[in-house]
PDB file of C-alpha atoms in Angstrom:
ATOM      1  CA  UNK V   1     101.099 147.658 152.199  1.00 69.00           C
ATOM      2  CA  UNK V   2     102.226 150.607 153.767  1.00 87.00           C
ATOM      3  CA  UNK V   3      99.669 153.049 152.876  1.00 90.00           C
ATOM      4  CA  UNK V   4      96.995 150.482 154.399  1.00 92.00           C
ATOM      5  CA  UNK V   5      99.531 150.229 158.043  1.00 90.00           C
ATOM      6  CA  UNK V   6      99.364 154.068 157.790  1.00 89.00           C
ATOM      7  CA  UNK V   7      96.111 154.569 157.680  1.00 91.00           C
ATOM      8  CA  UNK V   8      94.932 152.188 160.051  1.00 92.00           C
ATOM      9  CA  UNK V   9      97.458 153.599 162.525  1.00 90.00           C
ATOM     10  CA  UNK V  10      95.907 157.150 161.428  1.00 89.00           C
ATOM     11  CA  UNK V  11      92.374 156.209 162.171  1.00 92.00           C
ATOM     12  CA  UNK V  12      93.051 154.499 165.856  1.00 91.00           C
ATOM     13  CA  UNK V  13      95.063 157.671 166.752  1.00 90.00           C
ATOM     14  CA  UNK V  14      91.951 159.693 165.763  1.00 93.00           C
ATOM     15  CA  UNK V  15      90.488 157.522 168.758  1.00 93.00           C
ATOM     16  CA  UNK V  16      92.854 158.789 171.146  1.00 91.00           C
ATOM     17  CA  UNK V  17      91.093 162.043 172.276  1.00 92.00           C
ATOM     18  CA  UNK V  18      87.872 160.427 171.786  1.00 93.00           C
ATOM     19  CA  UNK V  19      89.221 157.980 174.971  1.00 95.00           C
ATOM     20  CA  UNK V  20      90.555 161.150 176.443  1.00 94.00           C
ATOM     21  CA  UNK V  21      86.996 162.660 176.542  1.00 95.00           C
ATOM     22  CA  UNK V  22      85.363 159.816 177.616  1.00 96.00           C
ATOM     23  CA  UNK V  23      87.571 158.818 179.961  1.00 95.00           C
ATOM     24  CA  UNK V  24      87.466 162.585 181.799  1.00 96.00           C
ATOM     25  CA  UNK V  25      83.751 162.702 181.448  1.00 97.00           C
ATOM     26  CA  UNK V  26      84.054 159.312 183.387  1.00 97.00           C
ATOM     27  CA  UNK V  27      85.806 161.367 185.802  1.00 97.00           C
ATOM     28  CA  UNK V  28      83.065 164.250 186.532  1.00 96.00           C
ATOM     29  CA  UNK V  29      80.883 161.062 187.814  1.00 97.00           C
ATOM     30  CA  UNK V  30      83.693 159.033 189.706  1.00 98.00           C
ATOM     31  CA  UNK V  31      85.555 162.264 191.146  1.00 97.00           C
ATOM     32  CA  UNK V  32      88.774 160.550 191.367  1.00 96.00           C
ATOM     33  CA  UNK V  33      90.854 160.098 188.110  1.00 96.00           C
ATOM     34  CA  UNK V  34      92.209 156.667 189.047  1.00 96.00           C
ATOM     35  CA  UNK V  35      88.980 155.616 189.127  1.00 97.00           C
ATOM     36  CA  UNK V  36      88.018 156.895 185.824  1.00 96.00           C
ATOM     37  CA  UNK V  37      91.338 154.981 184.805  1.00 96.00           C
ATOM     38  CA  UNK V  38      90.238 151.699 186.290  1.00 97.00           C
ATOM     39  CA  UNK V  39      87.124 151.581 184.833  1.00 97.00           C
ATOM     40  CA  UNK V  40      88.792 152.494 181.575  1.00 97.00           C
ATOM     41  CA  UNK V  41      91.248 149.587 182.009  1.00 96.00           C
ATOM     42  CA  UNK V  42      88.553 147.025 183.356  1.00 97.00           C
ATOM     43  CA  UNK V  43      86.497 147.632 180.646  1.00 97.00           C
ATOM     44  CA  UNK V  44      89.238 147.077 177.985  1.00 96.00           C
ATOM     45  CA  UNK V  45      90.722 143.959 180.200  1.00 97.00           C
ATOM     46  CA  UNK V  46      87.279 142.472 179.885  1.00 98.00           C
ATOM     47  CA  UNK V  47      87.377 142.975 176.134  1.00 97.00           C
ATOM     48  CA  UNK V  48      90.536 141.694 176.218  1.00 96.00           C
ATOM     49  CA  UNK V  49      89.523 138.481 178.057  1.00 95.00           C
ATOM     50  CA  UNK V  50      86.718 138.156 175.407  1.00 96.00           C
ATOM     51  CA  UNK V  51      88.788 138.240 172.329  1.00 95.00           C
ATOM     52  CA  UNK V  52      91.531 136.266 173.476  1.00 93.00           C
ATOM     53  CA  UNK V  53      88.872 133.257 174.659  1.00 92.00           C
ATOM     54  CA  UNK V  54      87.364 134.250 170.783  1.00 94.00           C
ATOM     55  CA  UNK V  55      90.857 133.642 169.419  1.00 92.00           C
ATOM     56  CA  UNK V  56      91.926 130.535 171.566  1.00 90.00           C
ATOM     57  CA  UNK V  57      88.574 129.542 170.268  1.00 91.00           C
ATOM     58  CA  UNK V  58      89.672 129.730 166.734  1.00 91.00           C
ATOM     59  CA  UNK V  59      93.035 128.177 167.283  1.00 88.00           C
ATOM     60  CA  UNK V  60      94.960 131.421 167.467  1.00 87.00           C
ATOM     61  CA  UNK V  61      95.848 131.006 170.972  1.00 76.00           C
ATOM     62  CA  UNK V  62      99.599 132.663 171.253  1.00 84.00           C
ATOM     63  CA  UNK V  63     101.995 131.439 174.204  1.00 85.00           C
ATOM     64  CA  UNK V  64     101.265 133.517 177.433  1.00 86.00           C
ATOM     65  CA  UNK V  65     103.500 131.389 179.628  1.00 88.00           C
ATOM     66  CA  UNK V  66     106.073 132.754 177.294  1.00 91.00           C
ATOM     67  CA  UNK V  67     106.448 136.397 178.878  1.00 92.00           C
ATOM     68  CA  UNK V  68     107.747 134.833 181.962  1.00 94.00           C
ATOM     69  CA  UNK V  69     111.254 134.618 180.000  1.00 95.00           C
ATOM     70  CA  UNK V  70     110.503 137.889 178.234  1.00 94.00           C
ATOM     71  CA  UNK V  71     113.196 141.008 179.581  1.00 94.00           C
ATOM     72  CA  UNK V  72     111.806 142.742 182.697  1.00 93.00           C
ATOM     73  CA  UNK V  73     111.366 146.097 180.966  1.00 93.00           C
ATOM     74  CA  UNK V  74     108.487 144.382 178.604  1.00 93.00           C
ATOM     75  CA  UNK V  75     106.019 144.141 181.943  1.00 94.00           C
ATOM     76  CA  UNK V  76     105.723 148.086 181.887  1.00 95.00           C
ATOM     77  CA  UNK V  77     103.712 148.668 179.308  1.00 93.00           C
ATOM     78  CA  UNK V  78     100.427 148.244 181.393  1.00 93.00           C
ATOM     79  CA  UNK V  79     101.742 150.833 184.012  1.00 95.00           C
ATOM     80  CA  UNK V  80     102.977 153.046 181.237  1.00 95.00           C
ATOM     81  CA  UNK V  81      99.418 152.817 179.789  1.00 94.00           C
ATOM     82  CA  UNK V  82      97.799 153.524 183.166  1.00 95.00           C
ATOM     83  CA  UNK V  83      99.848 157.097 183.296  1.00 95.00           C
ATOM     84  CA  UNK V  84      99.050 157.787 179.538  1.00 93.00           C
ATOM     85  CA  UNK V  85      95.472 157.275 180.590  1.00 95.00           C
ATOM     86  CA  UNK V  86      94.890 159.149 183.946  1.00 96.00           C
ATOM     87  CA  UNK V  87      96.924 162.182 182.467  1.00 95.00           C
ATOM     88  CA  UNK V  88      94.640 162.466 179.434  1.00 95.00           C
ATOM     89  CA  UNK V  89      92.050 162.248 182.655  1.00 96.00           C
ATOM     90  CA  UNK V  90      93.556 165.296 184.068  1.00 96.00           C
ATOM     91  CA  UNK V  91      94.880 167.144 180.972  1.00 95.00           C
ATOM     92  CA  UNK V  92      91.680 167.291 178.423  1.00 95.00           C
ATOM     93  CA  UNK V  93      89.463 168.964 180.633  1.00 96.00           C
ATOM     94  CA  UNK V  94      92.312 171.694 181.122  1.00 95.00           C
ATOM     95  CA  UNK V  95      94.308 171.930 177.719  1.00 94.00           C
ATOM     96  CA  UNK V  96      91.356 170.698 175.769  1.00 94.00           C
ATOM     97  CA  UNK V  97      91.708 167.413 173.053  1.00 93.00           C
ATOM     98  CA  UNK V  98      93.621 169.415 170.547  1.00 93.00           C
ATOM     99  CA  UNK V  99      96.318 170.783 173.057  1.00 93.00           C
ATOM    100  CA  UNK V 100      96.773 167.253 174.738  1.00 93.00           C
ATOM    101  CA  UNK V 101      96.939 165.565 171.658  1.00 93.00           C
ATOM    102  CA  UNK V 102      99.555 167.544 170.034  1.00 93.00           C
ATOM    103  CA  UNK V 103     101.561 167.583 173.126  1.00 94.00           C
ATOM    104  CA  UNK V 104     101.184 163.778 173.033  1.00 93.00           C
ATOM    105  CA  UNK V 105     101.943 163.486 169.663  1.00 93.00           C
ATOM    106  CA  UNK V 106     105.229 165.682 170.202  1.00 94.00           C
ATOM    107  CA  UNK V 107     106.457 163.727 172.773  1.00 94.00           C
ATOM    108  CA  UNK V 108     105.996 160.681 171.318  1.00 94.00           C
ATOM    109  CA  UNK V 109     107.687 161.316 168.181  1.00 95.00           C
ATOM    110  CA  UNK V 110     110.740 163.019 170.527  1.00 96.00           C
ATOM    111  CA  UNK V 111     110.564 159.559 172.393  1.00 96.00           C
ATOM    112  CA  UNK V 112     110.452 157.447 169.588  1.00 96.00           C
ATOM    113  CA  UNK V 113     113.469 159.635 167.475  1.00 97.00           C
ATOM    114  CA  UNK V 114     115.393 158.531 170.650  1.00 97.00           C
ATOM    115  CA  UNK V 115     114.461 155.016 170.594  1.00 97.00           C
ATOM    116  CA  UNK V 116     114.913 154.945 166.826  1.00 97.00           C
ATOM    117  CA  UNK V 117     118.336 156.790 167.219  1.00 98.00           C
ATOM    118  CA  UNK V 118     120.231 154.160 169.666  1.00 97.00           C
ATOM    119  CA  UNK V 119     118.072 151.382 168.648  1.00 96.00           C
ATOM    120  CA  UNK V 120     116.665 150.788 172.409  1.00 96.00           C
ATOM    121  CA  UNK V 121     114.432 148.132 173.421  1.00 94.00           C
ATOM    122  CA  UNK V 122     115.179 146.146 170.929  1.00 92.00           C
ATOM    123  CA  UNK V 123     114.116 148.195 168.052  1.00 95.00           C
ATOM    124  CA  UNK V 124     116.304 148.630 164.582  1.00 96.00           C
ATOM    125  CA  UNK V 125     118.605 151.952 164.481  1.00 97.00           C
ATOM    126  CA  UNK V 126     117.251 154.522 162.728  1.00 97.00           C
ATOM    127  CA  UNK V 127     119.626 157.641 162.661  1.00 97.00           C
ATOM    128  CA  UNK V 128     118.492 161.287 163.649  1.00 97.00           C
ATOM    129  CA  UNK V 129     118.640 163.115 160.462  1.00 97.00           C
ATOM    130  CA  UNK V 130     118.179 166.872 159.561  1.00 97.00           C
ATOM    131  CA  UNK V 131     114.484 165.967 158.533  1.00 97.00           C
ATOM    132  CA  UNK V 132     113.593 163.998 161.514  1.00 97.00           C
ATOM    133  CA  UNK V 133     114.527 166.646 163.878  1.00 97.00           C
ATOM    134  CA  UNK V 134     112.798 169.255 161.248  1.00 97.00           C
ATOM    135  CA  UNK V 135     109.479 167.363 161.646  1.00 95.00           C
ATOM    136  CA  UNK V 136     109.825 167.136 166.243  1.00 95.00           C
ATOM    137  CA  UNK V 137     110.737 171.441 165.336  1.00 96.00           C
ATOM    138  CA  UNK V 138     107.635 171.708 163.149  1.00 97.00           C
ATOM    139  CA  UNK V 139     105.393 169.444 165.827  1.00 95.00           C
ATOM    140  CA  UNK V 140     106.643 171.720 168.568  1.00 95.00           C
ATOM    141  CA  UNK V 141     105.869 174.792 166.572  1.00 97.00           C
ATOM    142  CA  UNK V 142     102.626 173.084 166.349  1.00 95.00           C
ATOM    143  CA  UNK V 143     102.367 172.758 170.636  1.00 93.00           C
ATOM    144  CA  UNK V 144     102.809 176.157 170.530  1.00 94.00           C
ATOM    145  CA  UNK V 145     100.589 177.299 167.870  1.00 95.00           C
ATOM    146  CA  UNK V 146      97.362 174.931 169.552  1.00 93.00           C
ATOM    147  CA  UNK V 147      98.518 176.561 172.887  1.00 89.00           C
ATOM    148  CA  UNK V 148      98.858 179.958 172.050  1.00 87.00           C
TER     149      UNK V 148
END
């Protein structure tokens, strides 16, 4: 089960500089990278719209009134998502798709070996071990590497 998680996570990250692209080719016609952004964002809220009705629909509808009683810190995943998405604007045409996703990738995993570490957010602890912090060492070897 796993395997099938992994690769499926694998494949939609291979998407991620394919949305970086697009999304600062967007930009060369819109000028201004919060408009590329919100365009990016309206188009995926619409899709959104659509496959929730599709689900609701299909009796799959979920609770939306309950976020109102969910922690504060869960409503910032939109506005995270709209700086992860106008700095791939900025960043691709500059550093190119391979140097912003490997700098993306190493900061995520150096985010998420915190999270893991203290458990924040609500996620299970996960302790920082020797090969954890090998594998952030070997990602930034790999930022410098792409950069270089």
């Amino acid at each position: 089960m796993k395997l099938g998680w992994v690769t499926v996570v694998l494949l939609t990250g291979m998407m991620l500089p394919v949305q970086a692209a697009v999304n600062a080719k967007l930009r060369t016609f819109v000028v201004n990278p919060i408009y590329s952004a919100l365009i990016s964002f309206g188009v995926g809220t619409s899709l959104l719209i659509v496959l929730a009705s599709v689900m609701a629909w299909a009796g799959w509808a979920g609770h939306l009134r309950g976020a109102a009683s969910a922690p504060w810190w869960t409503w910032v995943g939109g506005m995270l998502g709209a700086v992860f998405v106008t700095m791939a604007i900025l960043a691709v045409p500059r550093i190119g798709a391979a140097g912003y996703s490997v700098a993306i990738i190493t900061g995520q995993l150096i985010g998420a070996l915190i999270l893991d570490h203290y458990g924040w957010l609500g996620l299970p602890e996960h302790p920082l071990t020797w090969s954890r912090l090998l594998g952030a060492a070997l990602l930034l070897v790999s930022l410098w590497l792409i950069q270089r």
